Coordinates of C-alpha atoms in Angstrom, one line a residue:
X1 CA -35.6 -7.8 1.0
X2 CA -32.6 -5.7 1.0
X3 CA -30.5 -5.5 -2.3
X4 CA -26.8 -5.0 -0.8
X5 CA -26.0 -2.3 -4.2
X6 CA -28.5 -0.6 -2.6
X7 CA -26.1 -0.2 0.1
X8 CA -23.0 0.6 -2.1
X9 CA -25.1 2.9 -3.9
X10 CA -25.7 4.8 -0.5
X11 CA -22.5 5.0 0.7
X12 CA -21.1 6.3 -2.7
X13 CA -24.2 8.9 -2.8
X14 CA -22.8 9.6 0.8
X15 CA -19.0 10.1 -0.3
X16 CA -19.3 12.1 -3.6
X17 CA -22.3 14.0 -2.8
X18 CA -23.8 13.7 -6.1
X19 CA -26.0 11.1 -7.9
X20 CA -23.5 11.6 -10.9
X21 CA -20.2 11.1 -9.2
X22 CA -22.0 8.2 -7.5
X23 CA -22.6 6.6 -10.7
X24 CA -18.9 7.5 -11.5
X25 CA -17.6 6.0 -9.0
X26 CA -19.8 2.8 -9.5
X27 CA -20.0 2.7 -12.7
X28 CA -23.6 2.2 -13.4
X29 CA -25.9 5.1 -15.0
X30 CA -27.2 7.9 -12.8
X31 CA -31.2 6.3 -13.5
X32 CA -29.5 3.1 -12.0
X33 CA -28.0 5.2 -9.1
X34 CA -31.7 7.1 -8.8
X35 CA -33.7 4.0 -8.9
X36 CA -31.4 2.5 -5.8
X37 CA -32.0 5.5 -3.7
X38 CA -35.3 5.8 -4.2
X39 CA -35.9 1.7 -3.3
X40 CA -33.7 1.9 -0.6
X41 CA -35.8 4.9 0.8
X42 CA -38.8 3.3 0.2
X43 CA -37.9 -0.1 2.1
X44 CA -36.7 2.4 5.6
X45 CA -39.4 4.5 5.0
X46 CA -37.3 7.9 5.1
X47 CA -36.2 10.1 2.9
X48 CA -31.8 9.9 3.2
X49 CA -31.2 12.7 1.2
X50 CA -31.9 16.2 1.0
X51 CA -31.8 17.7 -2.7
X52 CA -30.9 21.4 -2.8
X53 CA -29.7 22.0 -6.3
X54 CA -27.2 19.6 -7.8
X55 CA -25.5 18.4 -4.2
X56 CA -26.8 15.4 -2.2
X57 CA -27.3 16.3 1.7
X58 CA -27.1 13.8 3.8
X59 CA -30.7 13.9 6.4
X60 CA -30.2 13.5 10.0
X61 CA -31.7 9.8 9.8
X62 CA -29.7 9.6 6.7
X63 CA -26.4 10.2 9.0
X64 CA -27.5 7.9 11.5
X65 CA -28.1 5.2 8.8
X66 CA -24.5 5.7 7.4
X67 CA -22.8 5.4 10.6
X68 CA -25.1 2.1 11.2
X69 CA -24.4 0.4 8.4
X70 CA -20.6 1.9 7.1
X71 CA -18.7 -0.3 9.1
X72 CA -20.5 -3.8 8.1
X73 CA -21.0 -2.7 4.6
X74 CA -17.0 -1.9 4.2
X75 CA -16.2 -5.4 6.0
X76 CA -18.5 -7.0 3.5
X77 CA -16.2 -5.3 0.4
X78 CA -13.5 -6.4 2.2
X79 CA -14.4 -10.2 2.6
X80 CA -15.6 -9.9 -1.0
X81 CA -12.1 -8.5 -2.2
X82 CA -10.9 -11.0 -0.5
X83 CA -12.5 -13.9 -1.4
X84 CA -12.4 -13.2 -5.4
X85 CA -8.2 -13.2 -4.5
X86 CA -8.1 -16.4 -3.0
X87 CA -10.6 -18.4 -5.0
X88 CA -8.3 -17.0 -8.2
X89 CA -5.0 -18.7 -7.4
X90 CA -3.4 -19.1 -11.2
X91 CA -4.8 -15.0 -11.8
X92 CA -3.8 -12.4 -9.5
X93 CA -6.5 -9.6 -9.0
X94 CA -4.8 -6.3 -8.7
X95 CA -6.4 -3.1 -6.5
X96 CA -5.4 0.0 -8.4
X97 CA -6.7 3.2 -6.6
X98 CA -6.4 6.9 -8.9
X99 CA -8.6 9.7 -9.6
X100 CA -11.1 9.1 -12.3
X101 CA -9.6 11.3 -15.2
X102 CA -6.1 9.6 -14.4
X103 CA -7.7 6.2 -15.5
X104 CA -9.1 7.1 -18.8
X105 CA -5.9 9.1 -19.8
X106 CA -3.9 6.7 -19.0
X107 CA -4.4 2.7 -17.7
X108 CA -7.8 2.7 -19.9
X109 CA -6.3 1.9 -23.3
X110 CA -4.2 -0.7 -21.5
X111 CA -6.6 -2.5 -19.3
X112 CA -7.7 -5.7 -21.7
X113 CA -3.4 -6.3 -22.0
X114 CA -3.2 -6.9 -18.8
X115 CA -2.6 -10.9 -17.6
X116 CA -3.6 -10.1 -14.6
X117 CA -7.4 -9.3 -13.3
X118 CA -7.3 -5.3 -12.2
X119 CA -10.1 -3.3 -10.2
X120 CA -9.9 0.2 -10.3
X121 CA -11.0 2.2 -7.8
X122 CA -11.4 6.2 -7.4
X123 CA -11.8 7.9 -4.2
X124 CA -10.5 11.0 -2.4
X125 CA -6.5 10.7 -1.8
X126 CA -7.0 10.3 2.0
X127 CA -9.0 7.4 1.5
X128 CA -7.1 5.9 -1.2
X129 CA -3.9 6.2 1.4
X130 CA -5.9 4.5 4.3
X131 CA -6.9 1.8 1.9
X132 CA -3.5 1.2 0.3
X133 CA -2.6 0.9 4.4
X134 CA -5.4 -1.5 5.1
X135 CA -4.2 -3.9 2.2
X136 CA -7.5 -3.1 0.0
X137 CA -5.0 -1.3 -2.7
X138 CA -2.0 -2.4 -3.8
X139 CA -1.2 0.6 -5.5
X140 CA -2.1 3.9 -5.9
X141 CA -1.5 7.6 -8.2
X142 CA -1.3 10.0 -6.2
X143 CA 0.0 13.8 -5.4
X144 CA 0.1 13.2 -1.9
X145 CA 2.2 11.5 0.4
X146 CA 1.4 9.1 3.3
X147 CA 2.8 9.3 6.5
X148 CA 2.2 5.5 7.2
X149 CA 5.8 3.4 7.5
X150 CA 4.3 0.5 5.7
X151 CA 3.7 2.4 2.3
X152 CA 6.9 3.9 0.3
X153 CA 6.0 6.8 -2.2
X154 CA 7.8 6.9 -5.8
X155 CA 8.3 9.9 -7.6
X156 CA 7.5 9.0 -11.8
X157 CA 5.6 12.3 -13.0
X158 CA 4.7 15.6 -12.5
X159 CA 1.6 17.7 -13.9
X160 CA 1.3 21.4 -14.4
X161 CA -1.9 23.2 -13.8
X162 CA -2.8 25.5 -16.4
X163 CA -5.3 27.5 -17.7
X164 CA -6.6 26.7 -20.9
X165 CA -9.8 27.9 -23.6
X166 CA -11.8 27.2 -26.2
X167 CA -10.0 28.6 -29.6
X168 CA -12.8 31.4 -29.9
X169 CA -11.4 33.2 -26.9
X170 CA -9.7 36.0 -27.2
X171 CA -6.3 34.9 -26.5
X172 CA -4.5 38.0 -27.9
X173 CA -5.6 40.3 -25.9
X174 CA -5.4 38.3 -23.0
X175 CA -1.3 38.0 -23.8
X176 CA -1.0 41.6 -23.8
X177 CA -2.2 41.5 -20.4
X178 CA -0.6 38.4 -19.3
X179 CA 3.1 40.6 -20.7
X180 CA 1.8 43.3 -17.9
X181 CA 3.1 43.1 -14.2
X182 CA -0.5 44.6 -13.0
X183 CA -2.1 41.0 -12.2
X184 CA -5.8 42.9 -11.3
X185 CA -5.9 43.8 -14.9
X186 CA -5.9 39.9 -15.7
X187 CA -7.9 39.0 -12.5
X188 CA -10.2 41.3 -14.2
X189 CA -10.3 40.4 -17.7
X190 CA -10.6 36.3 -16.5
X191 CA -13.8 36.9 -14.8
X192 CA -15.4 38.3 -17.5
X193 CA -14.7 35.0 -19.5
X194 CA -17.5 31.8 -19.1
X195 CA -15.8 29.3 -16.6
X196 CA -16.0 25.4 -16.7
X197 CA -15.9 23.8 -13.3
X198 CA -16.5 20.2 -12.3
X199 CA -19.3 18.4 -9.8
X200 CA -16.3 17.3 -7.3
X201 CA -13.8 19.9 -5.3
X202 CA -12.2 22.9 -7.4
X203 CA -9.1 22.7 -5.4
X204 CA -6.9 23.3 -9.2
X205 CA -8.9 26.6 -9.6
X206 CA -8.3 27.5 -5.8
X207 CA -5.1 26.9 -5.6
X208 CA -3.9 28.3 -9.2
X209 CA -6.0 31.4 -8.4
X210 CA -4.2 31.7 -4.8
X211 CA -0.7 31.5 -6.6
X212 CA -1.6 34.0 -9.1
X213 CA -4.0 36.9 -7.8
X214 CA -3.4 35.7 -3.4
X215 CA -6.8 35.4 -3.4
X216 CA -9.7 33.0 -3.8
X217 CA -11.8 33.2 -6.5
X218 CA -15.0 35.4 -6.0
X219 CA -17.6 33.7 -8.6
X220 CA -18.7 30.3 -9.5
X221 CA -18.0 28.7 -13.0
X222 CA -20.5 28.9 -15.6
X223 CA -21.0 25.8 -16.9
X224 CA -20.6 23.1 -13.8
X225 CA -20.1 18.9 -15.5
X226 CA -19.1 15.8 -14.3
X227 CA -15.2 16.0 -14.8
X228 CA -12.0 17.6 -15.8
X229 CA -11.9 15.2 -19.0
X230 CA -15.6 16.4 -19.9
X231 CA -14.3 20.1 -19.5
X232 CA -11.6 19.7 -21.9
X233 CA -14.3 17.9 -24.5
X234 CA -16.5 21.0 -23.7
X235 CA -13.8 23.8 -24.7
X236 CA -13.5 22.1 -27.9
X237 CA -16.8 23.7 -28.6
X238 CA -14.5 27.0 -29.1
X239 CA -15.8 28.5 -25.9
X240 CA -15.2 29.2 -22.4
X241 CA -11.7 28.5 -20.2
X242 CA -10.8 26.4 -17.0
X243 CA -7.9 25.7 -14.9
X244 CA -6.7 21.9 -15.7
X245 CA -3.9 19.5 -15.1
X246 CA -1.9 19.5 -18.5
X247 CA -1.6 16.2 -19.3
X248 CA -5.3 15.8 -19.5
X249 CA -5.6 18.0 -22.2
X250 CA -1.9 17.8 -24.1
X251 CA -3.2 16.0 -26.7
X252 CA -6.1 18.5 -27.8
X253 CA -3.5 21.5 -27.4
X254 CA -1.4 19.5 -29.9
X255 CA -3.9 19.1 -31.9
X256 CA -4.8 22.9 -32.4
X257 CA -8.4 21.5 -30.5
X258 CA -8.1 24.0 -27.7
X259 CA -5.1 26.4 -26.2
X260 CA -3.1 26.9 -23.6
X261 CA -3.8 30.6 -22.4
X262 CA -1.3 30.8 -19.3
X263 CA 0.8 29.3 -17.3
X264 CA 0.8 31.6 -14.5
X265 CA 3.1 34.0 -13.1
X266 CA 4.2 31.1 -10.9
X267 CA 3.9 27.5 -12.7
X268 CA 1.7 25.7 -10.4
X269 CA 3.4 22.0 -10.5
X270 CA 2.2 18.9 -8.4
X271 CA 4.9 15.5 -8.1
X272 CA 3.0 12.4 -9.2
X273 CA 3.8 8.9 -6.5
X274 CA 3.3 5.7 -6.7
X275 CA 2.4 4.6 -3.5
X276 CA 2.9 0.7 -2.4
X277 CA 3.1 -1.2 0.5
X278 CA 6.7 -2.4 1.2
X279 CA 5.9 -5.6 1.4
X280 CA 3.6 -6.8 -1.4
X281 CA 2.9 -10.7 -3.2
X282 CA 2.5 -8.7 -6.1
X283 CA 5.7 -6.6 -7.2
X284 CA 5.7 -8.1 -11.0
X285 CA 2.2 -6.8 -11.6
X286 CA 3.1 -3.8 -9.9
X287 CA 6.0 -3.0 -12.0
X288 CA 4.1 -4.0 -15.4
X289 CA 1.8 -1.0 -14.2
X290 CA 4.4 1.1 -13.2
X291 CA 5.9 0.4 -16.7
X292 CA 2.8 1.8 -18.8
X293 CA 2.1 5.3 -16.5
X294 CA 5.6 6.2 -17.8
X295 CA 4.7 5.5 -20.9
X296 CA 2.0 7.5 -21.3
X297 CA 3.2 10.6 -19.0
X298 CA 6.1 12.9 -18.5
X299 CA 9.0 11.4 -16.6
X300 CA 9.7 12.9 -13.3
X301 CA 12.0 16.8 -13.7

């Protein structure tokens, strides 16, 4: 018999392309996110997945057994969602989509003081938009805006890319450079350096690099983990340097734990949103969430 987290398991292997931002996203160990897989294989009697290197490609019956079973499977989520609000009538349950790093910088510490119940969910933006739209989110944090009329956008934050380094870099030379206008000196000099990246997209190096050198980066980092949080724990080591939002990694540049190394030549700034529906049941609980982001982070320039 068919365990349905076999199917959830699937589908997130299906989404984030790895085993570990599966278990991310699911919250269960990457053993547990192996062990699901391998059943689920097992009871169809195909291999789903292709493994070439650390990404998870999708085989041609694996495709055909997404698009059989994705529709169902996210209706069943739905009428689960829905069901835990309606049988919990004295407790509101509150659907709170972000990126994963978001969560543990900021709503984490917060979570048990909330008297409300809260599920988090990550997910790409797009998604988290449609879902907000569908009524499976009530809120998200997000960079980018919706084009739907029933969700407003609220402008509460802003975060700066930068690239920062482990304090055994050699920062000083690197400011001499930095002081020069000849930016292929510094293109130069930063690909000689060892590079953190993370499992998901690199769209923060891409696009910082494009500001900077109009260009894309020509090499691949050194030292690939599951996050932007887990970079910044890794630079404490003294090594290496990566291109991260600021507010991730404010408190460790406080700290003297790592350093800032540049800005840019251009600062490379993204506008944080809450995004609602306009017409929500749940606009106190809303608001008490609204009230801790700007707690934590920068208010809006």
């Amino acid at each position: 018999m068919v365990n349905l987290e076999w199917y959830r398991t699937f589908k997130a292997i299906y989404k984030t392309g790895t085993l570990t931002g599966a278990a991310e996203a699911l919250f269960i160990s990457q053993p547990g996110v192996s062990l699901h897989l391998s059943s689920l294989e097992n009871y169809v009697g195909y291999k789903l997945f292709d493994r070439t290197g650390r990404k998870m490609v999708p085989t041609e019956k694996g495709k055909v057994f997404y698009n059989f079973i994705i529709e169902p499977l996210n209706k069943l989520e739905d009428a689960e969602k829905n069901f835990q609000k309606s049988t919990e009538k004295h407790t509101p349950t509150i659907s709170v989509g972000m990126c994963f790093e978001t969560f543990q910088i900021t709503l984490e510490q917060y979570i048990s003081t909330l008297p409300f119940n809260v599920i988090i969910r990550f997910g790409e933006y797009p998604e988290m938009l449609d879902n907000l739209d569908k009524g499976i989110l009530d809120l998200i944090i997000t960079p980018q805006k919706g084009t739907s009329a029933n969700i407003e956008h609220e402008a509460f934050s802003y975060e700066t890319i930068v690239l920062v380094a482990g304090n055994e870099v050699d920062s000083k030379s690197f400011n001499k450079l930095a002081k020069g206008k000849d930016t292929s000196v510094i293109e130069d000099w930063l690909k000689q350096q060892k590079w953190y990246g993370t499992t998901g997209d690199m769209e923060h190096l891409f696009r910082f690099w494009k500001l900077n050198f109009n260009t894309h980066p020509d090499f691949r980092p050194n030292y690939i983990v599951p996050n932007l949080n887990s970079i910044v724990r890794c630079l404490k080591s003294g090594k290496g340097v990566a291109v991260v939002p600021d507010f991730l990694c404010r408190k460790e540049i406080d700290n003297g734990e790592i350093k800032l190394l540049w800005e840019g030549k251009t600062k490379l700034k993204n506008t944080l949103h809450f995004g609602t529906r306009k017409k929500t049941v749940y606009a106190d609980e809303i608001n008490l969430i609204k009230k801790l982001f700007r707690k934590v982070m920068l208010p809006v320039e």
